[in-house]
CSV table of C-alpha atoms in Angstrom, one decimal:
chain,number,residue,atom,x,y,z
A,21,MET,CA,0.1,0.0,-0.1
A,22,GLU,CA,1.1,3.4,-0.9
A,23,LYS,CA,0.6,6.3,1.6
A,24,THR,CA,-0.5,9.5,0.2
A,25,LYS,CA,0.5,12.8,1.8
A,26,VAL,CA,-2.2,15.5,1.9
A,27,ASN,CA,-0.8,18.9,0.8
A,28,MET,CA,-2.1,21.5,3.4
A,29,ASN,CA,-1.5,24.3,1.0
A,30,THR,CA,-4.6,23.4,-1.3
A,31,PRO,CA,-7.8,25.4,-0.9
A,32,VAL,CA,-9.8,22.4,0.1
A,33,ALA,CA,-7.3,21.6,3.0
A,34,LYS,CA,-7.5,25.2,4.2
A,35,ILE,CA,-11.3,25.2,4.2
A,36,ILE,CA,-11.4,22.0,6.1
A,37,GLY,CA,-8.8,23.3,8.6
A,38,VAL,CA,-10.8,26.6,9.1
A,39,SER,CA,-14.1,24.7,9.4
A,40,LEU,CA,-12.6,22.5,12.1
A,41,ALA,CA,-11.3,25.5,13.9
A,42,ILE,CA,-14.7,27.2,13.8
A,43,LEU,CA,-16.5,24.0,14.9
A,44,PHE,CA,-14.0,23.7,17.8
A,45,LEU,CA,-14.7,27.3,18.8
A,46,MET,CA,-18.4,26.8,18.6
A,47,LEU,CA,-18.1,23.8,20.8
A,48,VAL,CA,-16.1,25.6,23.4
A,49,ILE,CA,-18.6,28.5,23.4
A,50,ALA,CA,-21.5,26.1,23.8
A,51,LEU,CA,-19.7,24.5,26.7
A,52,ILE,CA,-19.1,27.8,28.5
A,53,VAL,CA,-22.7,28.8,27.9
A,54,ASN,CA,-24.0,25.5,29.3
A,55,LEU,CA,-21.7,25.8,32.3
A,56,VAL,CA,-23.0,29.2,33.1
A,57,LYS,CA,-26.6,27.9,32.7
A,58,LEU,CA,-25.8,24.9,35.0
A,59,GLY,CA,-24.5,27.4,37.6
A,60,ALA,CA,-27.6,29.4,37.5
A,61,VAL,CA,-29.8,26.3,37.7
A,62,ASN,CA,-27.9,25.0,40.7
A,63,SER,CA,-28.2,28.3,42.5
A,64,ARG,CA,-31.9,28.4,41.8
A,65,LYS,CA,-32.2,24.8,43.1
A,66,GLU,CA,-30.5,25.8,46.3
A,67,SER,CA,-32.8,28.7,46.7
A,68,LEU,CA,-35.9,26.5,46.1
A,69,ALA,CA,-34.6,24.0,48.5
A,70,ALA,CA,-34.3,26.7,51.3
A,71,GLN,CA,-37.8,28.0,50.4
A,72,ASN,CA,-39.2,24.5,50.6
A,73,ALA,CA,-37.6,23.9,54.1
A,74,ARG,CA,-39.1,27.2,55.3
A,75,LEU,CA,-42.6,26.2,54.0
A,76,GLU,CA,-42.3,22.8,55.5
A,77,ARG,CA,-41.5,24.3,58.9
A,78,LEU,CA,-44.6,26.7,58.4
A,79,ILE,CA,-46.8,23.7,57.5
A,80,GLN,CA,-45.7,21.9,60.5
A,81,SER,CA,-46.3,24.9,62.7
A,82,ASN,CA,-49.8,25.3,61.3
A,83,GLU,CA,-50.5,21.5,61.7
A,84,ASP,CA,-49.5,21.8,65.4
A,85,MET,CA,-51.7,24.9,65.9
A,86,ILE,CA,-54.7,23.1,64.2
A,87,GLU,CA,-54.0,20.0,66.5
A,88,TYR,CA,-54.0,22.3,69.6
A,89,CYS,CA,-57.2,24.1,68.5
A,90,ASN,CA,-58.9,20.8,68.2
A,91,SER,CA,-58.0,19.8,71.7
A,92,THR,CA,-60.4,20.0,74.7
A,93,GLU,CA,-57.9,22.2,76.5
A,94,PHE,CA,-58.2,24.9,73.9
A,95,VAL,CA,-61.9,24.7,73.6
A,96,GLU,CA,-62.2,25.0,77.4
A,97,GLU,CA,-59.9,27.9,77.6
A,98,PHE,CA,-61.6,29.7,74.7
A,99,ALA,CA,-65.1,29.2,76.1
A,100,ARG,CA,-63.9,30.5,79.6
A,101,GLU,CA,-62.0,33.5,78.3
A,102,TYR,CA,-64.0,34.7,75.3
A,103,LEU,CA,-67.5,33.3,76.0
A,104,ASP,CA,-67.6,33.7,79.8
A,105,MET,CA,-68.8,30.1,80.1
A,106,VAL,CA,-68.4,27.9,83.2
A,107,TYR,CA,-69.3,24.4,84.3
A,108,ARG,CA,-72.5,23.8,86.0
A,109,GLY,CA,-72.2,24.4,89.7
A,110,GLU,CA,-68.9,26.3,89.2
A,111,THR,CA,-68.6,29.7,90.9
A,112,VAL,CA,-66.5,32.5,89.3
A,113,ILE,CA,-64.6,34.5,91.8
A,114,GLY,CA,-63.0,38.0,91.1
A,115,GLU,CA,-65.1,39.0,87.9
A,116,GLU,CA,-63.7,42.2,86.3
């Protein structure tokens, strides 16, 4: 087999070389753009995770409050304080 040597001075070889250089440059630019986008997405993900944690705490706090409001302790306290209710036979001392 005979090896052929490509002459780099021909116009076709120059076009191929320039095309490859442009393609490589475009790939590098695309990589940089995607890395920047990835950084922004990761930052947004962290922000959303923090917001999610805050909302989970708020939900838990509200669930605790709902549970307390459904308790007999709360109902009795509310009835005594805001509705001036007492048990039968109970005497209130020191009315304001």
